[in-house]
């Protein structure tokens, strides 16, 4: 297992279990299984509507709360200073915990950046009060970061963005690095390139001949190659799976190393085309999503 150190000295295990689109009834089992096989980092979000089940999985596992890095996200309909303080109460109430290891803004709201800033100020307050150990953002492009940095005091510890070989966002990675912000990859094995219902024309990065070739050379799976690529480049990765075999597989990436040439071949697959929503074009429907009380 590899730990990464955030810009405030807090450490997090590089690999976390992602639970985006994990059905509530499968989430507790997936979390408990991940903790059983050695994961110590779970990434959820209020908007995933499975925080309760994440908390249940944590308790079911028998692993000490203090030994698990637990991260969640504030949804955009809860932005604003008081609203975001309350969002913390909703999330911790559902998770059944007193504190969080990382709390991040799920995405910028470019049309209401004042609300985004107010939400971030609430995160700063929670950090100062010791309710969260680190704060950060998600889906922030360099221009969003610049604006945030101008209007806030605490540099985010993390920026979680779509990142897989077909969409590497070098500009975001460079902006993050320039400010000491850890880049965390969502969809690190490219789930967004093959999720059912996200468009028929997609090409799964797991089917890419370069990835197939490199996986064969190391006798590892394609997913393991993609996760290893992320870790070797210093990123945190949060692969989602509810399947016990794949949960274990995605954690078994510390017994091989990709060469510089292989890392470069994977980097070269970038298409510059994102699979997920454009952070500058949030859909109106996003704002209608109401996050339940705990
Ligand atoms: P499942 O939950 O059935 O395992 P990402 O985190 O990059 O978005 O990818 C998540 C998607 O990839 C999910 O559809 C998940 O399905 C699938 N997945 C997770 N781990 C693996 C793996 N090791 N090999 C193939 N598919 C995987």
PDB file of C-alpha atoms and ligand atoms in Angstrom:
ATOM      1  CA  UNK A   1       0.000   0.000   0.000  1.00  0.00           C
ATOM      2  CA  UNK A   2       1.263   3.483  -0.805  1.00  0.00           C
ATOM      3  CA  UNK A   3       0.396   6.540   1.235  1.00  0.00           C
ATOM      4  CA  UNK A   4       0.348  10.057  -0.176  1.00  0.00           C
ATOM      5  CA  UNK A   5       0.928  13.145   1.934  1.00  0.00           C
ATOM      6  CA  UNK A   6      -1.422  16.070   1.459  1.00  0.00           C
ATOM      7  CA  UNK A   7      -0.320  19.707   1.595  1.00  0.00           C
ATOM      8  CA  UNK A   8      -1.358  19.932   5.262  1.00  0.00           C
ATOM      9  CA  UNK A   9       0.615  16.854   6.318  1.00  0.00           C
ATOM     10  CA  UNK A  10      -2.359  14.487   6.472  1.00  0.00           C
ATOM     11  CA  UNK A  11      -1.707  11.167   4.724  1.00  0.00           C
ATOM     12  CA  UNK A  12      -4.114   9.178   2.623  1.00  0.00           C
ATOM     13  CA  UNK A  13      -3.781   5.723   1.099  1.00  0.00           C
ATOM     14  CA  UNK A  14      -3.292   6.172  -2.666  1.00  0.00           C
ATOM     15  CA  UNK A  15      -6.019   3.666  -3.549  1.00  0.00           C
ATOM     16  CA  UNK A  16      -9.530   4.190  -2.288  1.00  0.00           C
ATOM     17  CA  UNK A  17     -12.729   2.324  -3.029  1.00  0.00           C
ATOM     18  CA  UNK A  18     -15.077   4.402  -5.181  1.00  0.00           C
ATOM     19  CA  UNK A  19     -18.821   3.921  -4.765  1.00  0.00           C
ATOM     20  CA  UNK A  20     -20.250   6.100  -7.561  1.00  0.00           C
ATOM     21  CA  UNK A  21     -23.265   4.243  -8.979  1.00  0.00           C
ATOM     22  CA  UNK A  22     -22.919   1.479  -6.387  1.00  0.00           C
ATOM     23  CA  UNK A  23     -26.486   0.454  -5.658  1.00  0.00           C
ATOM     24  CA  UNK A  24     -27.328   1.095  -1.996  1.00  0.00           C
ATOM     25  CA  UNK A  25     -28.021  -2.603  -1.346  1.00  0.00           C
ATOM     26  CA  UNK A  26     -24.553  -3.532  -2.682  1.00  0.00           C
ATOM     27  CA  UNK A  27     -22.584  -0.693  -1.160  1.00  0.00           C
ATOM     28  CA  UNK A  28     -22.291  -1.903   2.435  1.00  0.00           C
ATOM     29  CA  UNK A  29     -21.060  -5.292   1.245  1.00  0.00           C
ATOM     30  CA  UNK A  30     -18.540  -3.695  -1.138  1.00  0.00           C
ATOM     31  CA  UNK A  31     -17.171  -1.393   1.563  1.00  0.00           C
ATOM     32  CA  UNK A  32     -16.867  -4.217   4.098  1.00  0.00           C
ATOM     33  CA  UNK A  33     -15.169  -6.438   1.518  1.00  0.00           C
ATOM     34  CA  UNK A  34     -12.728  -3.688   0.501  1.00  0.00           C
ATOM     35  CA  UNK A  35     -11.771  -3.102   4.123  1.00  0.00           C
ATOM     36  CA  UNK A  36     -11.377  -6.849   4.609  1.00  0.00           C
ATOM     37  CA  UNK A  37      -8.845  -7.108   1.772  1.00  0.00           C
ATOM     38  CA  UNK A  38      -6.830  -4.113   2.940  1.00  0.00           C
ATOM     39  CA  UNK A  39      -8.316  -0.891   1.564  1.00  0.00           C
ATOM     40  CA  UNK A  40      -8.240   1.920   4.140  1.00  0.00           C
ATOM     41  CA  UNK A  41      -9.739   4.698   2.020  1.00  0.00           C
ATOM     42  CA  UNK A  42     -13.357   5.055   0.906  1.00  0.00           C
ATOM     43  CA  UNK A  43     -14.649   7.820  -1.363  1.00  0.00           C
ATOM     44  CA  UNK A  44     -18.345   8.628  -1.445  1.00  0.00           C
ATOM     45  CA  UNK A  45     -20.544  11.697  -1.998  1.00  0.00           C
ATOM     46  CA  UNK A  46     -23.831  13.012  -0.703  1.00  0.00           C
ATOM     47  CA  UNK A  47     -25.154  12.873  -4.262  1.00  0.00           C
ATOM     48  CA  UNK A  48     -24.380   9.153  -4.596  1.00  0.00           C
ATOM     49  CA  UNK A  49     -27.138   8.516  -2.080  1.00  0.00           C
ATOM     50  CA  UNK A  50     -25.278   5.695  -0.411  1.00  0.00           C
ATOM     51  CA  UNK A  51     -23.544   7.365   2.540  1.00  0.00           C
ATOM     52  CA  UNK A  52     -25.688   5.399   4.992  1.00  0.00           C
ATOM     53  CA  UNK A  53     -24.596   2.124   3.423  1.00  0.00           C
ATOM     54  CA  UNK A  54     -20.951   3.239   3.394  1.00  0.00           C
ATOM     55  CA  UNK A  55     -21.240   3.820   7.146  1.00  0.00           C
ATOM     56  CA  UNK A  56     -22.898   0.443   7.569  1.00  0.00           C
ATOM     57  CA  UNK A  57     -20.101  -1.270   5.621  1.00  0.00           C
ATOM     58  CA  UNK A  58     -17.518   0.475   7.767  1.00  0.00           C
ATOM     59  CA  UNK A  59     -19.151  -0.732  10.980  1.00  0.00           C
ATOM     60  CA  UNK A  60     -19.749  -4.212   9.588  1.00  0.00           C
ATOM     61  CA  UNK A  61     -16.058  -4.553   8.694  1.00  0.00           C
ATOM     62  CA  UNK A  62     -14.941  -4.252  12.296  1.00  0.00           C
ATOM     63  CA  UNK A  63     -12.065  -2.006  11.172  1.00  0.00           C
ATOM     64  CA  UNK A  64     -11.477   0.942  13.495  1.00  0.00           C
ATOM     65  CA  UNK A  65     -13.001   4.164  12.237  1.00  0.00           C
ATOM     66  CA  UNK A  66      -9.691   5.927  12.966  1.00  0.00           C
ATOM     67  CA  UNK A  67      -7.841   3.579  10.622  1.00  0.00           C
ATOM     68  CA  UNK A  68      -9.980   4.436   7.594  1.00  0.00           C
ATOM     69  CA  UNK A  69      -9.627   7.544   5.441  1.00  0.00           C
ATOM     70  CA  UNK A  70     -13.231   8.540   4.779  1.00  0.00           C
ATOM     71  CA  UNK A  71     -14.035  11.128   2.115  1.00  0.00           C
ATOM     72  CA  UNK A  72     -17.327  12.571   0.938  1.00  0.00           C
ATOM     73  CA  UNK A  73     -18.535  15.471  -1.211  1.00  0.00           C
ATOM     74  CA  UNK A  74     -20.972  18.328  -0.817  1.00  0.00           C
ATOM     75  CA  UNK A  75     -23.530  18.507  -3.608  1.00  0.00           C
ATOM     76  CA  UNK A  76     -24.166  21.841  -5.434  1.00  0.00           C
ATOM     77  CA  UNK A  77     -27.696  22.285  -4.088  1.00  0.00           C
ATOM     78  CA  UNK A  78     -26.102  22.544  -0.619  1.00  0.00           C
ATOM     79  CA  UNK A  79     -23.651  25.326  -1.525  1.00  0.00           C
ATOM     80  CA  UNK A  80     -23.617  28.468   0.626  1.00  0.00           C
ATOM     81  CA  UNK A  81     -21.980  28.960   4.027  1.00  0.00           C
ATOM     82  CA  UNK A  82     -24.771  27.770   6.320  1.00  0.00           C
ATOM     83  CA  UNK A  83     -26.053  25.254   3.806  1.00  0.00           C
ATOM     84  CA  UNK A  84     -22.652  23.614   3.530  1.00  0.00           C
ATOM     85  CA  UNK A  85     -22.166  23.502   7.303  1.00  0.00           C
ATOM     86  CA  UNK A  86     -25.506  21.718   7.389  1.00  0.00           C
ATOM     87  CA  UNK A  87     -24.427  19.414   4.541  1.00  0.00           C
ATOM     88  CA  UNK A  88     -21.561  18.269   6.784  1.00  0.00           C
ATOM     89  CA  UNK A  89     -24.105  17.368   9.481  1.00  0.00           C
ATOM     90  CA  UNK A  90     -26.229  15.476   6.946  1.00  0.00           C
ATOM     91  CA  UNK A  91     -23.263  13.494   5.625  1.00  0.00           C
ATOM     92  CA  UNK A  92     -21.727  12.644   8.986  1.00  0.00           C
ATOM     93  CA  UNK A  93     -25.173  11.774  10.325  1.00  0.00           C
ATOM     94  CA  UNK A  94     -25.748   9.291   7.504  1.00  0.00           C
ATOM     95  CA  UNK A  95     -22.225   7.901   7.682  1.00  0.00           C
ATOM     96  CA  UNK A  96     -22.511   7.578  11.461  1.00  0.00           C
ATOM     97  CA  UNK A  97     -19.216   9.350  12.146  1.00  0.00           C
ATOM     98  CA  UNK A  98     -18.213  12.531  14.009  1.00  0.00           C
ATOM     99  CA  UNK A  99     -15.452  13.681  11.705  1.00  0.00           C
ATOM    100  CA  UNK A 100     -14.418  13.281   8.095  1.00  0.00           C
ATOM    101  CA  UNK A 101     -10.928  12.800   6.719  1.00  0.00           C
ATOM    102  CA  UNK A 102     -11.688  14.731   3.553  1.00  0.00           C
ATOM    103  CA  UNK A 103     -14.640  16.870   2.528  1.00  0.00           C
ATOM    104  CA  UNK A 104     -14.697  18.296  -0.987  1.00  0.00           C
ATOM    105  CA  UNK A 105     -16.969  20.417  -3.146  1.00  0.00           C
ATOM    106  CA  UNK A 106     -18.428  18.065  -5.755  1.00  0.00           C
ATOM    107  CA  UNK A 107     -18.012  20.555  -8.567  1.00  0.00           C
ATOM    108  CA  UNK A 108     -17.738  24.279  -9.230  1.00  0.00           C
ATOM    109  CA  UNK A 109     -20.882  26.230 -10.022  1.00  0.00           C
ATOM    110  CA  UNK A 110     -19.506  28.679 -12.576  1.00  0.00           C
ATOM    111  CA  UNK A 111     -22.732  30.681 -12.769  1.00  0.00           C
ATOM    112  CA  UNK A 112     -22.868  31.084  -8.977  1.00  0.00           C
ATOM    113  CA  UNK A 113     -19.248  31.205  -8.048  1.00  0.00           C
ATOM    114  CA  UNK A 114     -20.094  33.315  -4.999  1.00  0.00           C
ATOM    115  CA  UNK A 115     -22.019  30.320  -3.647  1.00  0.00           C
ATOM    116  CA  UNK A 116     -19.114  28.034  -4.460  1.00  0.00           C
ATOM    117  CA  UNK A 117     -16.825  30.338  -2.469  1.00  0.00           C
ATOM    118  CA  UNK A 118     -19.277  30.508   0.434  1.00  0.00           C
ATOM    119  CA  UNK A 119     -19.408  26.700   0.457  1.00  0.00           C
ATOM    120  CA  UNK A 120     -15.627  26.542   0.495  1.00  0.00           C
ATOM    121  CA  UNK A 121     -15.517  29.024   3.389  1.00  0.00           C
ATOM    122  CA  UNK A 122     -17.709  26.588   5.302  1.00  0.00           C
ATOM    123  CA  UNK A 123     -15.171  23.845   4.580  1.00  0.00           C
ATOM    124  CA  UNK A 124     -12.458  26.144   5.937  1.00  0.00           C
ATOM    125  CA  UNK A 125     -14.515  26.615   9.101  1.00  0.00           C
ATOM    126  CA  UNK A 126     -15.009  22.860   9.494  1.00  0.00           C
ATOM    127  CA  UNK A 127     -11.267  22.371   9.053  1.00  0.00           C
ATOM    128  CA  UNK A 128     -10.455  25.032  11.651  1.00  0.00           C
ATOM    129  CA  UNK A 129     -12.924  23.427  14.039  1.00  0.00           C
ATOM    130  CA  UNK A 130     -11.326  20.001  13.628  1.00  0.00           C
ATOM    131  CA  UNK A 131     -14.450  18.446  12.119  1.00  0.00           C
ATOM    132  CA  UNK A 132     -12.601  17.520   8.918  1.00  0.00           C
ATOM    133  CA  UNK A 133      -8.904  16.704   8.542  1.00  0.00           C
ATOM    134  CA  UNK A 134      -8.568  18.023   4.985  1.00  0.00           C
ATOM    135  CA  UNK A 135     -10.668  19.936   2.462  1.00  0.00           C
ATOM    136  CA  UNK A 136     -10.663  20.089  -1.282  1.00  0.00           C
ATOM    137  CA  UNK A 137     -12.536  20.309  -4.537  1.00  0.00           C
ATOM    138  CA  UNK A 138     -13.620  18.157  -7.431  1.00  0.00           C
ATOM    139  CA  UNK A 139     -13.951  18.839 -11.147  1.00  0.00           C
ATOM    140  CA  UNK A 140     -12.195  22.196 -10.798  1.00  0.00           C
ATOM    141  CA  UNK A 141     -10.475  23.369 -13.973  1.00  0.00           C
ATOM    142  CA  UNK A 142      -7.415  25.655 -13.631  1.00  0.00           C
ATOM    143  CA  UNK A 143      -9.529  28.805 -14.037  1.00  0.00           C
ATOM    144  CA  UNK A 144     -11.866  27.678 -11.256  1.00  0.00           C
ATOM    145  CA  UNK A 145      -8.879  26.970  -9.023  1.00  0.00           C
ATOM    146  CA  UNK A 146      -7.383  30.397  -9.685  1.00  0.00           C
ATOM    147  CA  UNK A 147     -10.590  32.076  -8.713  1.00  0.00           C
ATOM    148  CA  UNK A 148     -10.974  29.975  -5.601  1.00  0.00           C
ATOM    149  CA  UNK A 149      -7.393  30.624  -4.502  1.00  0.00           C
ATOM    150  CA  UNK A 150      -7.902  34.370  -4.872  1.00  0.00           C
ATOM    151  CA  UNK A 151     -10.960  34.352  -2.648  1.00  0.00           C
ATOM    152  CA  UNK A 152     -10.068  31.804   0.027  1.00  0.00           C
ATOM    153  CA  UNK A 153      -7.381  31.151   2.643  1.00  0.00           C
ATOM    154  CA  UNK A 154      -6.735  27.423   2.592  1.00  0.00           C
ATOM    155  CA  UNK A 155      -5.268  25.839  -0.533  1.00  0.00           C
ATOM    156  CA  UNK A 156      -7.351  22.742  -1.341  1.00  0.00           C
ATOM    157  CA  UNK A 157      -5.572  19.509  -0.428  1.00  0.00           C
ATOM    158  CA  UNK A 158      -7.164  17.559  -3.283  1.00  0.00           C
ATOM    159  CA  UNK A 159      -8.723  18.131  -6.696  1.00  0.00           C
ATOM    160  CA  UNK A 160     -10.637  15.056  -7.815  1.00  0.00           C
ATOM    161  CA  UNK A 161     -11.185  15.009 -11.580  1.00  0.00           C
ATOM    162  CA  UNK A 162     -12.007  12.623 -14.419  1.00  0.00           C
ATOM    163  CA  UNK A 163      -8.682  11.045 -15.264  1.00  0.00           C
ATOM    164  CA  UNK A 164      -7.899   7.934 -17.309  1.00  0.00           C
ATOM    165  CA  UNK A 165      -5.661   7.355 -20.329  1.00  0.00           C
ATOM    166  CA  UNK A 166      -8.208   8.782 -22.798  1.00  0.00           C
ATOM    167  CA  UNK A 167      -8.553  11.995 -20.777  1.00  0.00           C
ATOM    168  CA  UNK A 168      -5.467  12.902 -18.797  1.00  0.00           C
ATOM    169  CA  UNK A 169      -6.133  16.622 -18.238  1.00  0.00           C
ATOM    170  CA  UNK A 170      -2.469  17.581 -18.186  1.00  0.00           C
ATOM    171  CA  UNK A 171      -3.373  21.235 -17.691  1.00  0.00           C
ATOM    172  CA  UNK A 172      -5.324  20.375 -14.544  1.00  0.00           C
ATOM    173  CA  UNK A 173      -2.549  18.134 -13.251  1.00  0.00           C
ATOM    174  CA  UNK A 174      -0.021  20.918 -13.807  1.00  0.00           C
ATOM    175  CA  UNK A 175      -2.180  23.555 -12.122  1.00  0.00           C
ATOM    176  CA  UNK A 176      -2.757  21.226  -9.161  1.00  0.00           C
ATOM    177  CA  UNK A 177       0.958  20.473  -8.851  1.00  0.00           C
ATOM    178  CA  UNK A 178       1.858  24.160  -9.033  1.00  0.00           C
ATOM    179  CA  UNK A 179      -0.239  24.747  -5.910  1.00  0.00           C
ATOM    180  CA  UNK A 180       0.670  21.552  -4.054  1.00  0.00           C
ATOM    181  CA  UNK A 181      -2.801  20.098  -4.640  1.00  0.00           C
ATOM    182  CA  UNK A 182      -3.037  16.315  -4.981  1.00  0.00           C
ATOM    183  CA  UNK A 183      -4.738  15.220  -8.185  1.00  0.00           C
ATOM    184  CA  UNK A 184      -7.131  12.389  -7.509  1.00  0.00           C
ATOM    185  CA  UNK A 185      -8.525  10.409 -10.426  1.00  0.00           C
ATOM    186  CA  UNK A 186     -12.177   9.504 -10.703  1.00  0.00           C
ATOM    187  CA  UNK A 187     -12.923   6.758 -13.205  1.00  0.00           C
ATOM    188  CA  UNK A 188      -9.247   5.721 -13.032  1.00  0.00           C
ATOM    189  CA  UNK A 189      -9.918   2.544 -15.003  1.00  0.00           C
ATOM    190  CA  UNK A 190     -12.047   4.454 -17.457  1.00  0.00           C
ATOM    191  CA  UNK A 191     -15.476   3.328 -16.280  1.00  0.00           C
ATOM    192  CA  UNK A 192     -16.840   6.517 -17.796  1.00  0.00           C
ATOM    193  CA  UNK A 193     -15.704   5.172 -21.208  1.00  0.00           C
ATOM    194  CA  UNK A 194     -17.920   2.096 -20.880  1.00  0.00           C
ATOM    195  CA  UNK A 195     -20.709   2.770 -18.353  1.00  0.00           C
ATOM    196  CA  UNK A 196     -23.979   1.546 -19.868  1.00  0.00           C
ATOM    197  CA  UNK A 197     -26.307   4.378 -20.760  1.00  0.00           C
ATOM    198  CA  UNK A 198     -23.591   7.012 -21.158  1.00  0.00           C
ATOM    199  CA  UNK A 199     -23.593   6.875 -24.977  1.00  0.00           C
ATOM    200  CA  UNK A 200     -23.139   4.052 -27.508  1.00  0.00           C
ATOM    201  CA  UNK A 201     -20.204   5.445 -29.419  1.00  0.00           C
ATOM    202  CA  UNK A 202     -17.752   5.041 -26.582  1.00  0.00           C
ATOM    203  CA  UNK A 203     -14.547   3.056 -26.763  1.00  0.00           C
ATOM    204  CA  UNK A 204     -13.582   1.398 -23.516  1.00  0.00           C
ATOM    205  CA  UNK A 205     -10.051   2.235 -22.494  1.00  0.00           C
ATOM    206  CA  UNK A 206      -9.890  -1.293 -21.036  1.00  0.00           C
ATOM    207  CA  UNK A 207     -10.064  -2.594 -24.633  1.00  0.00           C
ATOM    208  CA  UNK A 208      -7.274  -0.382 -25.881  1.00  0.00           C
ATOM    209  CA  UNK A 209      -4.566  -2.452 -27.665  1.00  0.00           C
ATOM    210  CA  UNK A 210      -1.761  -0.605 -25.861  1.00  0.00           C
ATOM    211  CA  UNK A 211      -3.288  -1.423 -22.490  1.00  0.00           C
ATOM    212  CA  UNK A 212      -3.903  -5.040 -23.535  1.00  0.00           C
ATOM    213  CA  UNK A 213      -0.291  -5.303 -24.647  1.00  0.00           C
ATOM    214  CA  UNK A 214       1.200  -3.842 -21.454  1.00  0.00           C
ATOM    215  CA  UNK A 215      -1.067  -5.977 -19.263  1.00  0.00           C
ATOM    216  CA  UNK A 216       0.105  -9.083 -21.091  1.00  0.00           C
ATOM    217  CA  UNK A 217       3.759  -8.109 -20.660  1.00  0.00           C
ATOM    218  CA  UNK A 218       3.323  -7.964 -16.867  1.00  0.00           C
ATOM    219  CA  UNK A 219       0.786 -10.792 -16.523  1.00  0.00           C
ATOM    220  CA  UNK A 220      -1.512  -8.316 -14.780  1.00  0.00           C
ATOM    221  CA  UNK A 221      -5.036  -7.250 -15.710  1.00  0.00           C
ATOM    222  CA  UNK A 222      -5.785  -4.171 -17.787  1.00  0.00           C
ATOM    223  CA  UNK A 223      -7.425  -2.472 -14.817  1.00  0.00           C
ATOM    224  CA  UNK A 224      -4.326  -3.118 -12.724  1.00  0.00           C
ATOM    225  CA  UNK A 225      -2.161  -1.487 -15.400  1.00  0.00           C
ATOM    226  CA  UNK A 226      -4.331   1.637 -15.392  1.00  0.00           C
ATOM    227  CA  UNK A 227      -4.257   1.898 -11.610  1.00  0.00           C
ATOM    228  CA  UNK A 228      -0.504   1.341 -11.536  1.00  0.00           C
ATOM    229  CA  UNK A 229      -0.068   4.101 -14.150  1.00  0.00           C
ATOM    230  CA  UNK A 230      -1.947   6.494 -11.881  1.00  0.00           C
ATOM    231  CA  UNK A 231      -0.075   5.550  -8.721  1.00  0.00           C
ATOM    232  CA  UNK A 232       3.348   5.671 -10.360  1.00  0.00           C
ATOM    233  CA  UNK A 233       2.548   9.180 -11.526  1.00  0.00           C
ATOM    234  CA  UNK A 234       1.747  10.225  -7.959  1.00  0.00           C
ATOM    235  CA  UNK A 235      -2.025  10.311  -8.149  1.00  0.00           C
ATOM    236  CA  UNK A 236      -4.651   8.945  -5.824  1.00  0.00           C
ATOM    237  CA  UNK A 237      -7.068   6.582  -7.593  1.00  0.00           C
ATOM    238  CA  UNK A 238     -10.540   5.515  -6.494  1.00  0.00           C
ATOM    239  CA  UNK A 239     -11.690   2.593  -8.668  1.00  0.00           C
ATOM    240  CA  UNK A 240     -15.329   1.642  -8.196  1.00  0.00           C
ATOM    241  CA  UNK A 241     -16.371  -1.966  -7.947  1.00  0.00           C
ATOM    242  CA  UNK A 242     -19.026  -3.913  -6.126  1.00  0.00           C
ATOM    243  CA  UNK A 243     -17.603  -7.247  -7.272  1.00  0.00           C
ATOM    244  CA  UNK A 244     -15.410  -8.956  -4.624  1.00  0.00           C
ATOM    245  CA  UNK A 245     -12.974 -10.383  -7.171  1.00  0.00           C
ATOM    246  CA  UNK A 246     -12.488  -7.015  -8.852  1.00  0.00           C
ATOM    247  CA  UNK A 247     -12.292  -5.176  -5.521  1.00  0.00           C
ATOM    248  CA  UNK A 248      -9.349  -7.414  -4.594  1.00  0.00           C
ATOM    249  CA  UNK A 249      -7.840  -7.209  -8.088  1.00  0.00           C
ATOM    250  CA  UNK A 250      -7.850  -3.410  -8.001  1.00  0.00           C
ATOM    251  CA  UNK A 251      -5.894  -3.404  -4.753  1.00  0.00           C
ATOM    252  CA  UNK A 252      -3.302  -5.904  -5.955  1.00  0.00           C
ATOM    253  CA  UNK A 253      -1.096  -3.452  -7.818  1.00  0.00           C
ATOM    254  CA  UNK A 254       1.994  -3.223  -5.623  1.00  0.00           C
ATOM    255  CA  UNK A 255       3.962  -6.158  -7.012  1.00  0.00           C
ATOM    256  CA  UNK A 256       4.917  -4.792 -10.419  1.00  0.00           C
ATOM    257  CA  UNK A 257       6.239  -1.627 -11.987  1.00  0.00           C
ATOM    258  CA  UNK A 258       5.609  -0.024 -15.355  1.00  0.00           C
ATOM    259  CA  UNK A 259       8.646   1.193 -17.278  1.00  0.00           C
ATOM    260  CA  UNK A 260       9.086   4.831 -18.293  1.00  0.00           C
ATOM    261  CA  UNK A 261       8.404   3.754 -21.858  1.00  0.00           C
ATOM    262  CA  UNK A 262       5.136   2.074 -20.850  1.00  0.00           C
ATOM    263  CA  UNK A 263       4.025   5.113 -18.846  1.00  0.00           C
ATOM    264  CA  UNK A 264       4.738   7.248 -21.914  1.00  0.00           C
ATOM    265  CA  UNK A 265       2.788   4.921 -24.217  1.00  0.00           C
ATOM    266  CA  UNK A 266      -0.205   5.171 -21.902  1.00  0.00           C
ATOM    267  CA  UNK A 267       0.116   8.971 -21.662  1.00  0.00           C
ATOM    268  CA  UNK A 268       0.097   9.093 -25.465  1.00  0.00           C
ATOM    269  CA  UNK A 269      -3.440   7.618 -25.583  1.00  0.00           C
ATOM    270  CA  UNK A 270      -4.972  10.916 -24.444  1.00  0.00           C
ATOM    271  CA  UNK A 271      -7.765  12.033 -26.776  1.00  0.00           C
ATOM    272  CA  UNK A 272      -8.495  15.320 -25.018  1.00  0.00           C
ATOM    273  CA  UNK A 273     -12.173  14.338 -24.971  1.00  0.00           C
ATOM    274  CA  UNK A 274     -13.898  14.067 -21.612  1.00  0.00           C
ATOM    275  CA  UNK A 275     -16.378  11.277 -20.934  1.00  0.00           C
ATOM    276  CA  UNK A 276     -18.237  12.978 -18.105  1.00  0.00           C
ATOM    277  CA  UNK A 277     -20.030  16.306 -17.795  1.00  0.00           C
ATOM    278  CA  UNK A 278     -18.210  19.532 -18.592  1.00  0.00           C
ATOM    279  CA  UNK A 279     -17.688  21.384 -15.279  1.00  0.00           C
ATOM    280  CA  UNK A 280     -18.422  24.665 -17.081  1.00  0.00           C
ATOM    281  CA  UNK A 281     -21.786  23.414 -18.340  1.00  0.00           C
ATOM    282  CA  UNK A 282     -23.638  22.054 -15.310  1.00  0.00           C
ATOM    283  CA  UNK A 283     -27.056  20.719 -16.218  1.00  0.00           C
ATOM    284  CA  UNK A 284     -29.992  22.583 -14.699  1.00  0.00           C
ATOM    285  CA  UNK A 285     -31.201  19.288 -13.251  1.00  0.00           C
ATOM    286  CA  UNK A 286     -28.137  19.169 -11.002  1.00  0.00           C
ATOM    287  CA  UNK A 287     -29.542  21.994  -8.914  1.00  0.00           C
ATOM    288  CA  UNK A 288     -32.875  20.244  -8.441  1.00  0.00           C
ATOM    289  CA  UNK A 289     -31.310  17.310  -6.661  1.00  0.00           C
ATOM    290  CA  UNK A 290     -32.173  17.589  -2.984  1.00  0.00           C
ATOM    291  CA  UNK A 291     -29.913  15.854  -0.483  1.00  0.00           C
ATOM    292  CA  UNK A 292     -32.027  14.246   2.236  1.00  0.00           C
ATOM    293  CA  UNK A 293     -31.656  15.014   5.893  1.00  0.00           C
ATOM    294  CA  UNK A 294     -29.758  12.438   7.933  1.00  0.00           C
TER     295      UNK A 294
HETATM  296  P1  LIG B   1     -18.148  -3.586 -11.204  1.00  0.00           P
HETATM  297  O1  LIG B   1     -18.617  -2.752 -10.054  1.00  0.00           O
HETATM  298  O2  LIG B   1     -19.181  -4.556 -11.681  1.00  0.00           O
HETATM  299  O3  LIG B   1     -16.820  -4.223 -10.929  1.00  0.00           O
HETATM  300  P2  LIG B   1     -14.187   3.481 -12.750  1.00  0.00           P
HETATM  301  O4  LIG B   1     -13.942   3.451 -11.281  1.00  0.00           O
HETATM  302  O5  LIG B   1     -12.966   3.711 -13.552  1.00  0.00           O
HETATM  303  O6  LIG B   1     -15.302   4.433 -13.131  1.00  0.00           O
HETATM  304  O7  LIG B   1     -14.689   2.026 -13.202  1.00  0.00           O
HETATM  305  C1  LIG B   1     -15.819   1.443 -12.656  1.00  0.00           C
HETATM  306  C2  LIG B   1     -16.408   0.436 -13.601  1.00  0.00           C
HETATM  307  O8  LIG B   1     -15.425  -0.558 -13.903  1.00  0.00           O
HETATM  308  C3  LIG B   1     -17.574  -0.295 -13.055  1.00  0.00           C
HETATM  309  O9  LIG B   1     -18.459  -0.566 -14.122  1.00  0.00           O
HETATM  310  C4  LIG B   1     -16.964  -1.588 -12.485  1.00  0.00           C
HETATM  311  O10 LIG B   1     -17.941  -2.604 -12.484  1.00  0.00           O
HETATM  312  C5  LIG B   1     -15.862  -1.852 -13.472  1.00  0.00           C
HETATM  313  N1  LIG B   1     -14.675  -2.478 -12.896  1.00  0.00           N
HETATM  314  C6  LIG B   1     -14.163  -2.275 -11.668  1.00  0.00           C
HETATM  315  N2  LIG B   1     -13.027  -2.963 -11.499  1.00  0.00           N
HETATM  316  C7  LIG B   1     -12.809  -3.623 -12.653  1.00  0.00           C
HETATM  317  C8  LIG B   1     -11.786  -4.516 -13.102  1.00  0.00           C
HETATM  318  N3  LIG B   1     -10.779  -4.841 -12.323  1.00  0.00           N
HETATM  319  N4  LIG B   1     -11.892  -4.985 -14.370  1.00  0.00           N
HETATM  320  C9  LIG B   1     -12.928  -4.657 -15.153  1.00  0.00           C
HETATM  321  N5  LIG B   1     -13.916  -3.834 -14.796  1.00  0.00           N
HETATM  322  C10 LIG B   1     -13.862  -3.308 -13.559  1.00  0.00           C
END
